[in-house]
Coordinates of C-alpha atoms in Angstrom, one line a residue:
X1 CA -39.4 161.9 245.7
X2 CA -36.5 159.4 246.1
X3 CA -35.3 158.0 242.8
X4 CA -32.3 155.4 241.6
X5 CA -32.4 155.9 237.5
X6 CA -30.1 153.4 236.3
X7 CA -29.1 153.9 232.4
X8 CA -26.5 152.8 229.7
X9 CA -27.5 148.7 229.3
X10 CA -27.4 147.4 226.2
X11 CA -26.5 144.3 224.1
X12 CA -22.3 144.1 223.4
X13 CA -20.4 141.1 222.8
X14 CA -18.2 139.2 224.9
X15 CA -15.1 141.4 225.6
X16 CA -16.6 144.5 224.6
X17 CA -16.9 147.0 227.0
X18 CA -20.6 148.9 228.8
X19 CA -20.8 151.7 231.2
X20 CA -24.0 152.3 233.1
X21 CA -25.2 155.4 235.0
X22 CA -27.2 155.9 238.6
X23 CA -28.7 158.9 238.7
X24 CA -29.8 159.8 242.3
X25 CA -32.1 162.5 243.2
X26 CA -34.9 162.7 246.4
X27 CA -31.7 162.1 249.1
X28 CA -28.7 163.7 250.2
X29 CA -26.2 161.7 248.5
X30 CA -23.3 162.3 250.4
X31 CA -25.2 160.7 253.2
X32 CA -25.3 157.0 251.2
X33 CA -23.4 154.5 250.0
X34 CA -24.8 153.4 246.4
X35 CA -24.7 149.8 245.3
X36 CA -24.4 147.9 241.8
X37 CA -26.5 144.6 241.8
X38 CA -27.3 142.3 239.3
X39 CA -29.5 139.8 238.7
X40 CA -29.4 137.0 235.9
X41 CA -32.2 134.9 234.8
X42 CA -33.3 132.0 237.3
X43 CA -30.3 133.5 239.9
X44 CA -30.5 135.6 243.0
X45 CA -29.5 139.2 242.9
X46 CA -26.1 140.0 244.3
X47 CA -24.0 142.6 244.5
X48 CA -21.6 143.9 242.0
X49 CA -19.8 147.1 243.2
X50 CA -20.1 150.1 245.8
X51 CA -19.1 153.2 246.7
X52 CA -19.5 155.5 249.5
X53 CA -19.2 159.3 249.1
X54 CA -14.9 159.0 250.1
X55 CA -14.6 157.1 247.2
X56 CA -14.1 154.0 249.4
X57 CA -15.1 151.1 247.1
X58 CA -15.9 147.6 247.2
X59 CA -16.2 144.9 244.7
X60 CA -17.8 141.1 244.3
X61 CA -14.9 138.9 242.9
X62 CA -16.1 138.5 239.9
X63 CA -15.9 142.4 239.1
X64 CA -12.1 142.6 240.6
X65 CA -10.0 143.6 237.6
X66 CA -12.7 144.1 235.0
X67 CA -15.3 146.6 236.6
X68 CA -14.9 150.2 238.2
X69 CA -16.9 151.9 240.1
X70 CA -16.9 155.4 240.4
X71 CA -18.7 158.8 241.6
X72 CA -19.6 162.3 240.9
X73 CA -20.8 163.8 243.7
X74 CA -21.6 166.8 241.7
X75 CA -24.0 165.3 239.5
X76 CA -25.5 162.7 242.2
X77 CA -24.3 160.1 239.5
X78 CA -22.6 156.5 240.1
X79 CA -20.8 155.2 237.4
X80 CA -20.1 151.2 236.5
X81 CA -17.3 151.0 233.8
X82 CA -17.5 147.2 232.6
X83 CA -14.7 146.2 230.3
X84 CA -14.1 142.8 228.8
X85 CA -17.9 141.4 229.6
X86 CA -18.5 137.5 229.7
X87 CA -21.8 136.3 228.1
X88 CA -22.0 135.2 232.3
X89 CA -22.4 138.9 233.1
X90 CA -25.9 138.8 231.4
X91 CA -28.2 140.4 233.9
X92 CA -30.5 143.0 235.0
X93 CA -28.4 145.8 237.2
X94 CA -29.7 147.5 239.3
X95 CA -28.7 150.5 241.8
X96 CA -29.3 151.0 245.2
X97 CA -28.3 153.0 248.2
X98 CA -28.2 152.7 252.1
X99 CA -27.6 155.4 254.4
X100 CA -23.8 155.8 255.6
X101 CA -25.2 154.5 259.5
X102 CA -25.9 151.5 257.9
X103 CA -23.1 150.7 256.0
X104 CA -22.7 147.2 256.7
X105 CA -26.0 146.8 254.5
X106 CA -24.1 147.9 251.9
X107 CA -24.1 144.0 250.2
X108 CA -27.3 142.8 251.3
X109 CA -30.3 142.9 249.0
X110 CA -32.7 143.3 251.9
X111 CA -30.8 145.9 253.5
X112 CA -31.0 148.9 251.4
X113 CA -33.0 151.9 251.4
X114 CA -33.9 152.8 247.9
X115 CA -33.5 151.0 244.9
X116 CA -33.7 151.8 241.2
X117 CA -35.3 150.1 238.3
X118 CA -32.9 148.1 236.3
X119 CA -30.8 148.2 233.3
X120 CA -30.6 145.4 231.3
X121 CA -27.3 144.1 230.1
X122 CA -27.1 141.0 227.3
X123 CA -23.2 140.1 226.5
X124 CA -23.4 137.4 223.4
X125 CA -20.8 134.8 222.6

């Protein structure tokens, strides 16, 4: 059974710091690329960060500077370190992951293969 448990949301206040977890199990991992979305109340879901198994990353704008995303292939585990947090960063996240053929899906919402519940993430003022 494929599953994306995403873990490690919580309430912090602006500037503090979060990091969440996606546990992957079910899948080869190595095969996928594993994507952070999020989505906020009323807004679409969009992507956050990504990372393929070589470490190649990519980030929305918004995360340039402030989140990293990283990977332990040992542990099937996908890391998203979220330092100095804007009440704007208020959403659900949620990981996913698309096989490495299709890695142009890698940003798009309809595009991947398996997807995780969320974890949600509350940043006050």
């Amino acid at each position: 059974e494929v599953q994306l448990h995403a873990s490690g949301g919580g309430l912090v206040q602006a500037g503090g710091s979060l990091r969440l977890s996606c546990q992957a199990s079910g899948f080869t991992f190595d095969d996928y690329i594993i994507t952070w979305f999020r989505q906020a109340p009323g807004q679409e879901r969009e992507g956050v960060a990504s990372i393929a198994s070589d470490k190649s990353t990519l980030y929305a704008s918004f995360a340039k500077g402030r989140f990293t995303i990283s990977s332990d292939n040992a542990v099937n585990t996908v890391y998203l370190q979220m330092r100095s947090l804007k009440p704007e960063d208020t959403a659900d996240y949620y990981c996913a992951a698309v096989s490495l053929d299709r890695k142009r899906a890698r940003w798009s919402v309809g595009g991947m293969d398996f997807w995780g519940k969320g974890t949600q993430v509350t940043v006050s003022s």
